[in-house]
Amino acid sequence: MSEKSPLLHYRLTTSTCPEQKDVFKHSGAKAGRDGRRLKEKPARKLGVVFGVVVPTLLSMFSVVVFLRIGFVVGQAGLYQSFAMFLVAYLIITMTVLSVCAISTNGALDAGGAYYMISRALGPEFGGSIGIMFFFANVCGSALYVLGLVEAIMSSFGVPEEGAAAVTGLHQVLPSGYWWSLLYGTVLLFLCFVVCLVGAHIYAKAAFIIFLIVTTVLTSIFISFFIVGPIVVILPDRSVLNSTSLSTANYSGFQLHTLEGNLLPHYTVDYTTGAMMNFASVFAVMFNGCTGIMAGSNMSGDLKNPSYSIPRGTLAAVLTTFITYNLLSLLAAWSCDRHLLQRDYSFLGDINIWPPLVTIGVYSSTVSAAMSNLIGASRILYALSKDNLFGGVLALARKTSQSGNPWASVLISWLLVQMVLFAGKLNTIAGIVTIFFLLVYAAVNLACLALEWASAPNFRPTFRCFTWHTCTLGIIGCLVMMFLINAIYAFASMAFMLVLLMLIQYLGPISNWGYISQALIFHQVRKYLLRLDVRKDHVKFWRPQVLLMVANPRSCTGLMTFINDLKKSGLYVLGHVKLGLLDGLPSDPLQSSYDSWLSLVDHLNIKAFVNLTLADSVRHGVQNLLFITGFGGMRPNTLVLGFYDDCAPEDQLQGKILLPEGHSLDAVNPSVDPREQQSPFFPNVRGAEEPKDLQGEEYVSVIADAVKMGKNVTLARYFDQFNREEVLGSGRKIRGHRSTTGPFVDVWPLNLLQPDSRGYVDICSLFLLQLASVLQENRAWSQARLRLFLCVEAGCSLKQEEEMKLRVMLKELRISARVQMVVWDEVVALHWQRQGGMERGNLEESAQNEERREKQEEEEAEKEDDIQQFPSNAAQLTDEYVFAVNNLIRKHGAPHPAVRFLYLPRPPADTSLYYAYLHHVDLLSRDLGPTLLIHGVTPVVTTDF
């Protein structure tokens, strides 16, 4: 089953029918393995008892139940022993609740904890934890094997040279490093054979061992009631000096014995010579409680993992908790504290048949070694199937006809064998436990993330958990890690981070879904609701841009430039597809979104994409202006490409777009690369092909945006804009910052209405703000603003205007160089035209001038009313506009990277739209990359 398979599809194809092949093909499986996968279903033979309860019980009991109960009670006393078990099982239970929740939330495949974490937290986190869990199981298996060898050698091995111990008749096995390695290899090979045959054989072997361990535990409980008071001879190594007692008493159930064992009495551990305390005893005891994932590791071999894992794990945890507490009570009630502290194997001394406890120790150790070995192989198999490390783990994907991953078992066995060469593993025993705790913390974190994300599809049938239990589990696991060994805890976390970064940068991107996306959605929705548009203030204004794109192939330069201009604001790429949904079988835009997002990744811009279907471009832009954004995050500036007769150029020709949001296998390697070079966008319009909108409609779009209170920017000649070349001029040259940074020219006067008065209006200030925003961008930090102030040579207010402008720039904290431009000859052309029209009737001319000035004053008073349009129907001549264009070009040395020009409002009379567009065209012709800007909202303030 693929993670993307619909639930209905999954329900209809879970049976072993031929249609299931399609599901496996969809999940990326090769055709050669489909048949084997279909046969793998019958291999899931394990139920609750054999698959979960038995492995978990054996893994949690191991040797602790036989060799560490007396140690815990003798050092900590009965009261603190109960407290330790309560705290330990509280941590464990919190983790078990998380495991139960995740395992009952849909299908669960092979891999156990790794599968749960990776599908919830993503491949990076899951893969790093999976590797650590794999190595923890490998080292754990080696630890148990070596522990078993040491136990056998202590009973049946010949003492090494120099040892003072007396050789018994049963001590016949040769001793030494190589002999111990040989014994460990033989024992490990027996475990390997059992695991290699299959999980069902392992389950049967584990069940036999479980019966043995159960029999031994039963004999221990019976012995407490049957065996009378006896004197126990302590082991030679537990006698610290010649004055120490060599015997201890087993008193049977005596009240005074219980009273003597109630309180703690920490002393020196005779096996290590270290002084014990609460933390050290708790750490030793907790090591025996870390086998709760043994059943989950068998998830790929269970008939119904969602049913078996919760019931089996909870039953095993409850059983071990009761067993540990009963044994602690019975030991404290019947055994002298001196016996508990000086003989950790006292259960064999007081047993009705002492060799039975030794058999239990050997059996539990073998089962723990097998459990870790088969758990490691299943984790490795799951990692190889997910292809997180490419072809490195390709061999581990091989399975037998019955579905047993024999290659993973073989690799795991070889690694355990390599670890056995280390001989003593005391140096890494602590970090193995810490690895397990880190995995448990990650499981709790995965469940917590799923709960916090509030995803509708996270509805586990097991509901006995909350985010509080997950949080307690995480905190408990982390505290225990540092309590056991702070250095190992830091080292394990560092190792996990290294693995996480390696998988992040080297591994393929999965299609499992990322919990981070769900959490981000949850938080963004919450904060968008708190982003109140009624609390907007001008001093926190930032550009929020809607860039209309006709064809992305021809405007990549503009898209990257606007990305620099947005100043951490909203940036949306809008596109209008002409057509109507009537008569279409489906929305034609849905298939285009991936192409647009791939382009966003390719250009490395931070933008959203919003597409719409409309009968005209004008209606489509209106729709986008109305609906784009949420709450306080709505576009306040519309950017349009310029309407001219230039033929667009294909700037994506020959480029292959590999999106970030898709796995590598999304690109079919069998397809010709030429077919992958962004075929999703149509070819650019030819020079003779008609446009999708006419000039009048284009100006109507501008007028509509102004009516809706949006600032409007027209971008021209950005097909000539090369960001790398422009910004390269301001970069370091031989370690020194170049002084020839790019220039940004700003002309804040309405050049198409030269009789307008003053530079300080909303639109002029908006130009200055945008230019300043561009300069604040890190990439444009070396850009230098040039502000051109047009004055008449004979004007007495020349110096006064310049001084007022400089003071204003200082108050607005805008760094710009002010250049005075004398334009008497240019502006004279406009006045000559005006004078020629009114020649012969000076009185009427004066009246017209007076009416015009009055009208301008009224418009200035109403400039905040966006519904009012100025009557800029002044008779502009092409000669005057050409002269203005030449003036701008004349003052363009050194050549600027971009120019900012004042864009007047469209006229109220629609019959003048063509004249308006014609004059704007003449004004900006051959100026290079140019922004014609009309601002309608206040954007600057000195109130800080």
PDB file of C-alpha atoms in Angstrom, residues 356 486 700 843 862 928:
ATOM      1  CA  LEU A 356      16.742 -23.778  37.522  1.00  0.00           C
ATOM      2  CA  ALA A 486      25.079  12.970  30.460  1.00  0.00           C
ATOM      3  CA  SER A 700      -8.955  49.352 -17.433  1.00  0.00           C
ATOM      4  CA  GLU A 843      -9.066  86.249 -21.103  1.00  0.00           C
ATOM      5  CA  LYS A 862      -9.914  64.482  -2.256  1.00  0.00           C
ATOM      6  CA  GLY A 928      16.103  49.905 -19.746  1.00  0.00           C
TER       7      GLY A 928
END
